XYZ file of C-alpha atoms in Angstrom:
276
model
C -13.362 19.836 16.719
C -9.700 18.964 17.175
C -7.614 20.179 20.111
C -4.706 22.624 20.013
C -2.231 19.784 20.474
C -3.348 18.068 17.275
C -0.685 17.488 14.645
C -1.120 19.951 11.744
C -0.909 17.291 9.053
C -3.344 15.471 6.761
C -3.708 11.701 6.939
C -4.761 10.253 3.570
C -6.888 7.111 3.229
C -8.558 5.616 0.175
C -11.441 3.399 1.214
C -13.733 0.832 -0.358
C -16.031 -1.202 1.906
C -13.630 -0.721 4.804
C -15.931 -1.182 7.793
C -14.080 -4.233 9.132
C -10.892 -2.393 10.110
C -11.767 1.308 9.863
C -12.352 1.988 13.562
C -8.969 0.492 14.466
C -7.350 2.712 11.859
C -9.133 5.944 12.823
C -8.674 5.366 16.556
C -4.918 5.427 15.955
C -5.148 8.781 14.131
C -6.993 10.937 16.664
C -3.908 13.108 17.226
C -4.023 14.496 13.671
C -5.952 17.625 12.754
C -7.258 16.076 9.552
C -7.942 12.601 8.197
C -9.018 12.653 4.541
C -10.972 9.584 3.432
C -11.586 9.238 -0.307
C -14.358 6.697 -0.712
C -14.714 4.941 -4.055
C -18.308 3.841 -3.550
C -18.586 1.751 -0.393
C -21.767 -0.256 0.113
C -21.171 -1.045 3.789
C -20.945 1.184 6.897
C -17.674 2.881 5.936
C -19.231 6.348 5.672
C -21.290 5.939 8.836
C -18.222 4.936 10.848
C -15.992 7.634 9.360
C -18.394 10.440 10.191
C -18.313 9.618 13.912
C -14.737 10.960 14.049
C -14.518 14.778 14.288
C -11.195 15.049 12.442
C -12.386 13.089 9.377
C -13.061 14.756 6.029
C -15.120 12.268 4.005
C -15.057 12.670 0.216
C -16.916 10.492 -2.280
C -15.123 9.882 -5.556
C -16.167 7.015 -7.893
C -13.293 4.544 -8.146
C -10.923 5.647 -10.953
C -8.053 3.251 -10.110
C -5.330 3.256 -7.454
C -3.099 5.980 -8.868
C -5.802 8.576 -9.624
C -7.489 7.927 -6.267
C -4.236 8.406 -4.363
C -3.711 11.713 -6.154
C -7.294 12.771 -5.393
C -6.487 12.273 -1.715
C -3.482 14.595 -2.041
C -5.627 17.189 -3.802
C -8.080 17.159 -0.879
C -5.448 17.585 1.833
C -5.470 20.850 3.787
C -2.029 20.624 5.366
C 1.503 20.715 4.021
C 2.584 17.371 5.447
C 0.615 14.266 4.420
C 0.720 10.778 5.911
C -0.635 7.931 3.778
C -2.184 4.930 5.498
C -4.562 2.176 4.384
C -7.865 1.453 6.088
C -6.644 -1.968 7.279
C -3.608 -0.448 8.998
C -2.999 1.419 12.259
C -0.301 3.836 13.391
C 1.498 3.085 16.653
C 1.648 5.874 19.283
C 5.426 5.957 18.799
C 5.001 6.618 15.085
C 2.455 9.365 15.717
C 4.932 11.159 17.987
C 7.764 10.791 15.460
C 5.518 12.306 12.792
C 4.721 15.168 15.169
C 8.450 15.923 15.492
C 8.948 15.965 11.713
C 5.954 18.235 11.150
C 7.023 20.642 13.897
C 10.593 20.803 12.585
C 9.311 21.238 9.003
C 12.630 20.493 7.313
C 11.733 20.685 3.619
C 15.085 19.291 2.492
C 13.506 15.886 3.197
C 10.377 15.430 1.084
C 9.598 11.779 1.888
C 9.826 9.719 5.075
C 9.726 5.929 5.092
C 8.092 3.808 7.795
C 8.341 0.082 8.494
C 5.013 -1.711 8.154
C 4.599 -4.764 10.368
C 3.112 -7.591 8.319
C 1.148 -10.421 9.895
C 0.220 -13.907 8.779
C -1.807 -16.453 10.717
C -1.423 -14.506 13.979
C 2.314 -13.779 13.884
C 4.441 -10.862 12.702
C 6.498 -11.655 9.597
C 10.099 -10.561 10.106
C 11.888 -12.918 7.707
C 11.597 -14.077 4.117
C 8.735 -13.334 1.753
C 6.316 -10.648 2.918
C 8.579 -9.552 5.769
C 7.997 -6.250 7.519
C 9.915 -3.557 5.656
C 10.119 0.153 4.850
C 7.462 1.941 2.804
C 7.131 5.573 1.718
C 4.416 7.197 3.840
C 4.995 10.781 5.059
C 5.547 13.449 2.422
C 5.184 17.086 1.423
C 1.883 17.650 -0.362
C 3.000 20.227 -2.924
C 6.024 18.196 -4.051
C 4.540 14.705 -4.330
C 2.413 12.774 -6.833
C 1.690 9.090 -7.321
C 2.554 7.640 -10.709
C 2.887 4.451 -12.756
C 1.069 1.171 -12.354
C 2.223 0.647 -8.782
C 0.628 2.837 -6.123
C 3.868 2.894 -4.115
C 5.801 4.800 -6.802
C 6.201 8.529 -6.281
C 7.279 11.599 -8.157
C 8.968 14.331 -6.127
C 9.114 17.660 -7.945
C 8.114 15.763 -11.098
C 11.060 13.329 -10.930
C 11.040 9.651 -9.896
C 11.838 9.483 -6.178
C 14.132 6.520 -6.803
C 16.482 8.879 -8.634
C 16.557 11.289 -5.689
C 17.499 9.254 -2.593
C 18.826 12.384 -0.885
C 15.207 13.539 -0.481
C 14.278 10.457 1.604
C 14.769 9.618 5.268
C 13.752 6.670 7.442
C 12.032 6.578 10.796
C 13.635 4.182 13.319
C 12.802 0.572 12.499
C 10.867 -0.006 15.727
C 8.476 2.869 14.881
C 5.788 1.253 12.746
C 2.544 1.058 10.873
C 0.700 -2.146 11.780
C -1.020 -4.048 8.979
C -4.097 -6.270 9.311
C -3.349 -8.623 12.254
C -6.027 -11.072 11.084
C -4.434 -11.663 7.670
C -4.520 -15.365 6.872
C -4.478 -17.798 3.974
C -8.147 -17.184 3.153
C -7.529 -13.444 2.786
C -4.376 -14.040 0.772
C -6.146 -16.371 -1.664
C -8.938 -13.825 -2.104
C -6.599 -10.918 -2.898
C -3.825 -12.639 -4.808
C -5.442 -13.228 -8.237
C -6.318 -9.545 -8.603
C -2.812 -8.346 -7.779
C -1.153 -11.040 -9.881
C -3.299 -9.914 -12.800
C -2.271 -6.308 -12.203
C 1.426 -7.173 -12.060
C 1.192 -9.348 -15.163
C -0.640 -6.601 -17.020
C 1.969 -3.991 -16.107
C 4.843 -6.185 -17.226
C 3.092 -7.174 -20.455
C 2.499 -3.537 -21.364
C 6.204 -2.867 -20.749
C 7.182 -5.589 -23.214
C 7.628 -8.613 -20.951
C 7.025 -11.962 -22.650
C 7.265 -15.480 -21.229
C 7.460 -19.045 -22.498
C 5.402 -22.004 -21.318
C 8.418 -23.665 -19.618
C 9.131 -20.432 -17.738
C 5.596 -20.380 -16.367
C 5.898 -23.987 -15.219
C 9.399 -24.004 -13.778
C 9.165 -20.584 -12.127
C 6.739 -22.037 -9.585
C 9.166 -24.766 -8.531
C 12.185 -22.467 -8.393
C 10.377 -19.704 -6.504
C 8.898 -22.164 -3.995
C 12.343 -23.614 -3.220
C 14.072 -20.222 -3.063
C 11.429 -18.559 -0.880
C 11.158 -21.588 1.424
C 14.841 -21.167 2.215
C 14.512 -17.423 2.785
C 11.455 -17.916 5.009
C 12.822 -20.875 6.969
C 12.947 -18.898 10.247
C 9.164 -18.528 10.052
C 8.704 -22.295 10.304
C 5.420 -23.679 8.973
C 4.127 -20.176 8.244
C 7.198 -19.653 6.076
C 6.357 -22.728 4.003
C 2.841 -21.449 3.319
C 4.122 -17.957 2.468
C 6.788 -19.359 0.149
C 4.307 -21.456 -1.824
C 1.846 -18.571 -2.069
C 4.639 -16.351 -3.407
C 5.408 -19.024 -6.004
C 1.725 -19.212 -6.892
C 1.443 -15.425 -7.205
C 4.511 -15.094 -9.439
C 3.432 -18.005 -11.628
C -0.069 -16.593 -11.958
C 1.341 -13.246 -13.104
C 3.485 -15.011 -15.712
C 0.529 -17.124 -16.802
C -1.446 -13.929 -17.346
C 1.380 -12.534 -19.489
C 1.411 -15.791 -21.465
C -2.338 -15.515 -21.975
C -2.096 -11.896 -23.148
C 0.683 -12.553 -25.624
C -1.057 -15.557 -27.162
C -4.778 -14.913 -26.987
C -5.506 -11.210 -26.512
C -4.631 -8.723 -29.195
C -4.897 -5.609 -27.038
C -2.617 -2.725 -26.122
C -4.002 -2.241 -22.632
C -5.417 -5.111 -20.594
C -8.714 -5.103 -18.767
C -6.776 -5.407 -15.518
C -5.065 -2.085 -16.249
C -8.358 -0.370 -16.929
C -10.021 -1.793 -13.843
C -7.295 -1.505 -11.247
C -4.931 1.221 -12.464
C -7.241 3.548 -14.375
């Protein structure tokens, strides 16, 4: 049971083998009346951990891709206001209280609130250059919002791209934050990067993007130099982040090059697997 002081809002999480960080995430969400977890088929202790929290609603839904799974989470929400968070993130107490104020005020002229997510790399918060902590769309009205496109951070409000309706957005103060995985390091980045580079390359290819061999080669050098300058305040961490950004961008372009030369398909396997 939840107490009478709980925030009448639904927190939305899509999970897949999330046992490593899930307790940290759910511990930060105890003030909410409902936390909806849509599980795509975890093989670890995700379900066992989730069900120890009285405000969690655990729903199994075979993984259909990011966009459909995000929308399934909205469909399973019980409350008007929804807060999206990932299983490797945590909400600060200050953010929870700011969300409480928005929900209690219930001003429907603002349909989407943005929150700064603190990014970490090798034990330090990233505040400059590539991967810096920045605003993301997180708190929204359930009946007016859907996820769309090949990027799970794109939203439709009332059926129209949110980017075309900036008057419907507002920002929480910059110091009020979601905290990402504090253990994120080069090993984790290398593990995740090929999948996301493939996804980005696939999206761009399907939208008509084409690249040449020289572009694939020289983009790495140019991006590494440019991002090293932007990330210079991060010192040695900035150098690593800059080169990984160059690697990621080049890998996405290499995937486009591969598709345009060797795969006669309309929709790539990456699209089918990761977007749905």
